[in-house]
Coordinates of C-alpha atoms in Angstrom, one line a residue:
M1 CA 0.9 -51.3 -29.2
G2 CA -1.2 -48.4 -30.4
K3 CA -4.8 -47.0 -30.4
D4 CA -5.9 -49.7 -32.9
D5 CA -5.4 -52.3 -30.2
L6 CA -8.1 -50.7 -28.1
D7 CA -11.0 -51.5 -30.5
G8 CA -12.0 -47.9 -30.8
F9 CA -11.7 -47.0 -27.1
N10 CA -9.5 -44.3 -25.6
L11 CA -7.5 -45.2 -22.5
E12 CA -5.8 -42.7 -20.2
Q13 CA -3.9 -44.3 -17.4
S14 CA -1.2 -43.8 -14.7
H15 CA -0.1 -45.9 -11.8
G16 CA 1.9 -45.1 -8.7
K17 CA 2.4 -45.4 -4.9
E18 CA 0.8 -43.2 -2.2
R19 CA 1.3 -42.6 1.5
V20 CA 5.0 -43.5 1.4
R21 CA 6.2 -42.1 4.7
V22 CA 9.9 -41.3 5.1
A23 CA 11.9 -39.5 7.8
R24 CA 15.4 -38.2 7.1
V25 CA 17.9 -37.1 9.8
W26 CA 21.1 -35.3 9.1
R27 CA 23.7 -34.8 11.8
T28 CA 26.2 -32.0 11.8
K29 CA 29.8 -32.3 13.0
E30 CA 28.8 -30.4 16.1
G31 CA 26.1 -33.1 17.0
F32 CA 23.2 -31.0 15.8
S33 CA 20.3 -33.0 14.3
L34 CA 18.2 -31.8 11.3
L35 CA 14.9 -33.6 10.7
V36 CA 12.2 -33.9 8.0
E37 CA 9.3 -36.2 7.7
W38 CA 7.6 -36.5 4.4
K39 CA 4.5 -38.3 3.1
V40 CA 5.1 -39.0 -0.6
A41 CA 2.7 -39.9 -3.5
I42 CA 4.0 -40.9 -6.9
A43 CA 2.1 -41.2 -10.2
L44 CA 3.9 -42.4 -13.4
F45 CA 2.6 -41.9 -16.9
S46 CA 4.1 -44.6 -19.0
D47 CA 3.8 -46.6 -22.3
C48 CA 2.5 -49.8 -20.7
L49 CA -0.6 -50.6 -22.8
P50 CA 0.2 -54.3 -23.0
A51 CA -0.4 -54.6 -19.3
Y52 CA -4.0 -53.4 -19.7
V53 CA -4.8 -55.2 -23.0
N54 CA -2.8 -58.4 -22.9
G55 CA -1.9 -58.8 -19.2
D56 CA 1.8 -58.3 -20.1
N57 CA 3.6 -56.6 -17.2
S58 CA 7.0 -56.3 -18.9
D59 CA 6.7 -52.5 -19.2
I60 CA 5.4 -51.9 -15.6
V61 CA 7.4 -50.2 -12.9
A62 CA 6.2 -52.0 -9.7
T63 CA 4.7 -49.7 -7.1
D64 CA 6.9 -51.5 -4.5
T65 CA 9.9 -50.4 -6.5
M66 CA 8.7 -46.8 -6.3
K67 CA 8.4 -47.1 -2.5
N68 CA 11.9 -48.4 -2.2
T69 CA 13.2 -45.7 -4.5
V70 CA 11.9 -43.1 -2.1
Y71 CA 14.1 -44.5 0.7
V72 CA 17.1 -45.0 -1.5
K73 CA 17.0 -41.4 -2.8
A74 CA 16.5 -40.1 0.7
K75 CA 19.6 -41.9 1.7
E76 CA 21.5 -40.5 -1.2
C77 CA 20.7 -36.9 -0.2
A78 CA 23.8 -36.2 1.9
E79 CA 22.7 -32.7 2.8
Q80 CA 19.4 -31.2 4.0
L81 CA 17.1 -30.2 1.1
S82 CA 13.6 -28.9 0.6
A83 CA 10.5 -31.0 -0.1
E84 CA 10.4 -29.4 -3.5
N85 CA 13.9 -30.5 -4.4
F86 CA 13.3 -34.0 -3.2
A87 CA 10.1 -34.2 -5.3
I88 CA 12.1 -33.0 -8.3
I89 CA 14.8 -35.6 -7.7
L90 CA 12.3 -38.4 -7.6
A91 CA 10.3 -37.3 -10.6
H92 CA 13.5 -36.8 -12.7
H93 CA 14.7 -40.2 -11.6
F94 CA 11.6 -42.0 -12.9
T95 CA 11.5 -40.1 -16.2
S96 CA 15.2 -40.6 -16.9
Y97 CA 15.8 -44.1 -15.5
Y98 CA 12.8 -45.8 -17.2
K99 CA 12.4 -45.5 -21.0
Q100 CA 8.7 -46.3 -20.7
V101 CA 7.9 -43.4 -18.3
T102 CA 7.0 -40.2 -20.2
A103 CA 6.1 -38.1 -17.1
A104 CA 6.1 -38.3 -13.3
V105 CA 4.1 -36.5 -10.7
V106 CA 5.4 -36.4 -7.2
K107 CA 3.4 -34.9 -4.3
I108 CA 4.9 -34.4 -0.8
V109 CA 3.3 -33.3 2.4
E110 CA 5.9 -32.3 5.1
K111 CA 5.0 -32.9 8.7
P112 CA 5.8 -29.8 10.8
W113 CA 8.4 -31.0 13.3
E114 CA 9.8 -27.9 15.0
R115 CA 13.0 -27.7 17.1
V116 CA 12.4 -27.6 20.9
H117 CA 13.8 -24.8 23.0
V118 CA 14.8 -25.7 26.5
I119 CA 15.8 -22.9 28.9
N120 CA 15.5 -20.5 25.9
K121 CA 18.1 -22.5 23.9
P122 CA 17.6 -24.7 20.8
H123 CA 17.9 -28.4 21.7
D124 CA 20.5 -30.4 19.8
H125 CA 18.1 -33.2 18.9
G126 CA 14.6 -32.4 20.4
F127 CA 11.6 -31.6 18.3
K128 CA 7.9 -31.0 18.8
L129 CA 5.0 -31.2 16.3
G130 CA 3.6 -28.0 14.9
S131 CA 0.3 -27.4 13.0
E132 CA 0.4 -26.3 9.4
R133 CA 1.7 -28.5 6.6
H134 CA 4.1 -27.6 3.8
T135 CA 3.0 -29.2 0.5
T136 CA 4.5 -29.5 -2.9
E137 CA 3.8 -31.1 -6.3
A138 CA 6.4 -31.6 -9.0
T139 CA 5.5 -32.7 -12.5
V140 CA 8.5 -33.6 -14.7
K141 CA 8.4 -34.8 -18.3
K142 CA 11.0 -36.8 -20.1
S143 CA 11.9 -33.7 -22.1
G144 CA 13.0 -32.0 -18.9
S145 CA 10.1 -29.6 -18.6
I146 CA 8.7 -29.1 -15.1
K147 CA 5.7 -27.7 -13.4
L148 CA 6.3 -26.9 -9.7
V149 CA 3.5 -26.0 -7.2
S150 CA 4.0 -25.5 -3.5
G151 CA 1.5 -24.8 -0.8
I152 CA 0.4 -24.7 2.8
K153 CA -2.4 -26.5 4.6
R154 CA -4.0 -26.1 8.1
L155 CA -2.8 -22.5 8.6
S156 CA -5.3 -21.5 11.3
V157 CA -5.6 -17.8 11.9
L158 CA -8.0 -15.6 13.9
K159 CA -8.4 -12.0 14.8
T160 CA -10.9 -10.8 17.5
T161 CA -11.9 -7.5 15.8
M162 CA -11.3 -5.3 12.7
S163 CA -13.7 -7.4 10.6
G164 CA -17.2 -6.9 9.3
F165 CA -19.7 -7.9 6.7
E166 CA -22.4 -5.6 5.4
G167 CA -24.2 -4.4 2.3
F168 CA -24.8 -7.9 0.9
I169 CA -28.0 -9.1 -0.9
R170 CA -31.0 -9.1 1.3
D171 CA -34.2 -11.0 0.5
E172 CA -36.9 -13.1 2.3
Y173 CA -34.3 -15.8 3.2
T174 CA -31.8 -13.4 4.8
A175 CA -31.5 -13.4 8.5
L176 CA -27.9 -12.3 8.9
P177 CA -27.6 -8.7 10.1
D178 CA -25.0 -6.2 8.8
T179 CA -22.0 -5.8 11.1
R180 CA -18.8 -3.9 11.3
E181 CA -17.6 -5.8 14.4
R182 CA -17.1 -9.6 14.3
M183 CA -14.5 -12.3 14.9
L184 CA -12.7 -13.5 11.7
A185 CA -11.3 -17.0 11.8
T186 CA -10.2 -19.3 9.0
E187 CA -8.0 -22.2 8.1
V188 CA -6.0 -21.2 5.1
T189 CA -5.2 -23.7 2.3
A190 CA -2.9 -22.0 -0.2
S191 CA -1.0 -23.2 -3.3
W192 CA 1.3 -21.2 -5.5
S193 CA 2.8 -22.0 -8.9
Y194 CA 6.4 -21.2 -9.7
S195 CA 7.4 -19.9 -13.1
Y196 CA 10.3 -22.3 -13.6
E197 CA 9.7 -24.4 -16.8
T198 CA 12.8 -26.6 -17.1
L199 CA 14.9 -28.6 -14.7
S200 CA 17.9 -26.5 -15.5
S201 CA 16.2 -23.3 -14.4
I202 CA 15.5 -24.5 -10.9
P203 CA 17.6 -22.6 -8.2
T204 CA 20.7 -24.6 -7.2
D205 CA 20.3 -23.8 -3.5
Q206 CA 18.7 -26.9 -2.0
L207 CA 16.9 -24.9 0.7
Y208 CA 15.7 -22.1 -1.6
F209 CA 12.1 -23.4 -1.6
N210 CA 12.1 -23.8 2.2
E211 CA 13.0 -20.1 2.5
R212 CA 10.4 -19.1 -0.1
Y213 CA 7.7 -21.2 1.8
L214 CA 8.4 -19.3 5.0
E215 CA 8.4 -15.9 3.2
V216 CA 5.1 -16.7 1.5
K217 CA 3.6 -17.8 4.8
G218 CA 4.8 -14.6 6.3
V219 CA 3.2 -12.4 3.6
L220 CA -0.1 -14.2 3.9
M221 CA -0.2 -13.7 7.7
E222 CA 1.1 -10.1 7.4
T223 CA -1.7 -9.2 5.0
F224 CA -4.4 -11.1 7.0
F225 CA -3.6 -9.4 10.3
G226 CA -2.2 -6.0 9.3
P227 CA 0.2 -4.0 11.4
P228 CA 0.8 -5.2 15.0
K229 CA -0.8 -2.0 16.3
G230 CA -4.3 -1.6 15.1
G231 CA -4.3 -4.2 12.4
V232 CA -6.2 -3.8 9.2
Y233 CA -10.0 -3.9 8.6
S234 CA -11.5 -6.7 6.6
P235 CA -14.8 -5.9 4.9
S236 CA -15.2 -9.6 3.9
V237 CA -13.3 -12.8 3.6
Q238 CA -13.3 -12.3 -0.2
S239 CA -11.5 -9.0 0.1
T240 CA -8.9 -10.3 2.5
L241 CA -8.3 -13.4 0.3
Y242 CA -7.8 -11.2 -2.7
H243 CA -5.3 -8.9 -1.0
M244 CA -3.4 -11.9 0.4
A245 CA -3.0 -13.4 -3.0
R246 CA -2.1 -10.1 -4.6
A247 CA 0.5 -9.4 -1.9
V248 CA 2.2 -12.7 -2.7
L249 CA 2.4 -12.0 -6.5
N250 CA 3.6 -8.5 -5.9
R251 CA 6.4 -9.7 -3.5
F252 CA 7.7 -12.7 -5.4
P253 CA 8.4 -12.5 -9.2
D254 CA 9.1 -16.2 -9.6
I255 CA 5.5 -17.1 -8.5
S256 CA 3.0 -16.9 -11.3
A257 CA -0.3 -17.8 -9.6
V258 CA -1.8 -18.2 -6.2
K259 CA -4.9 -20.2 -5.2
L260 CA -6.4 -19.7 -1.7
K261 CA -9.2 -21.5 0.1
M262 CA -10.4 -19.8 3.3
P263 CA -13.5 -21.1 5.0
N264 CA -15.3 -18.6 7.3
I265 CA -15.2 -20.4 10.7
H266 CA -17.9 -18.7 12.7
F267 CA -17.6 -17.4 16.2
L268 CA -21.2 -16.4 17.0
P269 CA -21.9 -13.8 19.8
V270 CA -23.7 -15.4 22.7
N271 CA -26.8 -13.7 24.1
I272 CA -29.0 -15.6 26.6
S273 CA -32.7 -14.7 26.9
S274 CA -36.1 -16.2 27.4
K275 CA -39.7 -15.3 26.8
E276 CA -40.1 -14.3 30.5
N277 CA -37.0 -12.2 30.6
P278 CA -35.8 -11.3 27.1
S279 CA -32.6 -9.8 28.4
I280 CA -31.3 -12.0 31.2
V281 CA -27.7 -11.6 30.0
K282 CA -26.4 -9.3 27.3
F283 CA -22.9 -9.9 26.1
A284 CA -21.0 -7.2 24.4
D285 CA -18.8 -9.0 21.8
D286 CA -16.8 -10.8 24.4
V287 CA -18.4 -14.3 24.7
Y288 CA -18.8 -16.4 21.6
L289 CA -19.9 -19.8 20.5
P290 CA -17.2 -21.3 18.2
T291 CA -18.6 -23.5 15.4
D292 CA -17.3 -24.8 12.2
E293 CA -20.5 -26.6 11.0
P294 CA -21.8 -25.2 8.8
H295 CA -19.2 -22.7 7.7
G296 CA -18.8 -20.3 4.7
S297 CA -16.5 -21.5 1.9
I298 CA -14.5 -18.9 -0.1
E299 CA -11.8 -19.7 -2.6
A300 CA -10.2 -18.0 -5.6
S301 CA -7.2 -18.0 -7.8
L302 CA -5.1 -15.0 -8.9
S303 CA -2.5 -15.3 -11.6
R304 CA -0.4 -13.2 -14.0
F305 CA -1.7 -13.2 -17.6
W306 CA 1.1 -15.5 -18.7
S307 CA 0.6 -18.1 -15.9
R308 CA -0.1 -21.7 -16.8
M309 CA -1.7 -22.6 -13.5

């Protein structure tokens, strides 16, 4: 069937399965357990126009089949691998196994299970839940071309000093005073695009992207905080965001673009006063009211000129 069967309309469509949760455990010969937990979302782009126009489902890959494929492919992975590699395996399967499927998008969010240490030693099979999430999205076409994006969510960071905000536009609606001393807190959401364009160009090391994820997270935090002694001054969230993104691109040549979202989560200095006694208690930047509603919202993307983000 073609466009003529749509009576002059244009149809863009995909179908898939979301929130497929899978946990995979690998056990070493020494009895050491390795664990991942992934939440998988799949979207297939396929030539299945008859299903929409005529109610003919003969070209449809059932979403229940997609769910089962996640479990089967997880079982087939005999060795530990990154979320990126698992997303690529799934996307490549759907585009190569089904002739109707022209492209597949697989998104994965990894739950941050961390190994427990008991009496300062790593436990063989004990884990605790961390905070930030490792994310990835792999888009694979039947031709073998790929677009790979990784990221991090819920990376909460805070520094108690070495932050300010001054020199901004002042008008009749402005109440915020200039300051060179404030708390800076945010929950970083970051994504970065890799420059790999074909399946054959992907690194063969199945844990390569896990290592890169930890390295990128380290650079983001290093740039946000600065050196352990003294830190680094932040004149604005915008400035800090830019230098974080720039540091990632400067450090990793296989990353072509970085996108950061960093809400300004406010810690407001508390001062208690009344009409009768305007200075009952005066706090000196040591007691704060934490609040995230409302909060500032700052986001930006930084890319190399040849990036396709």
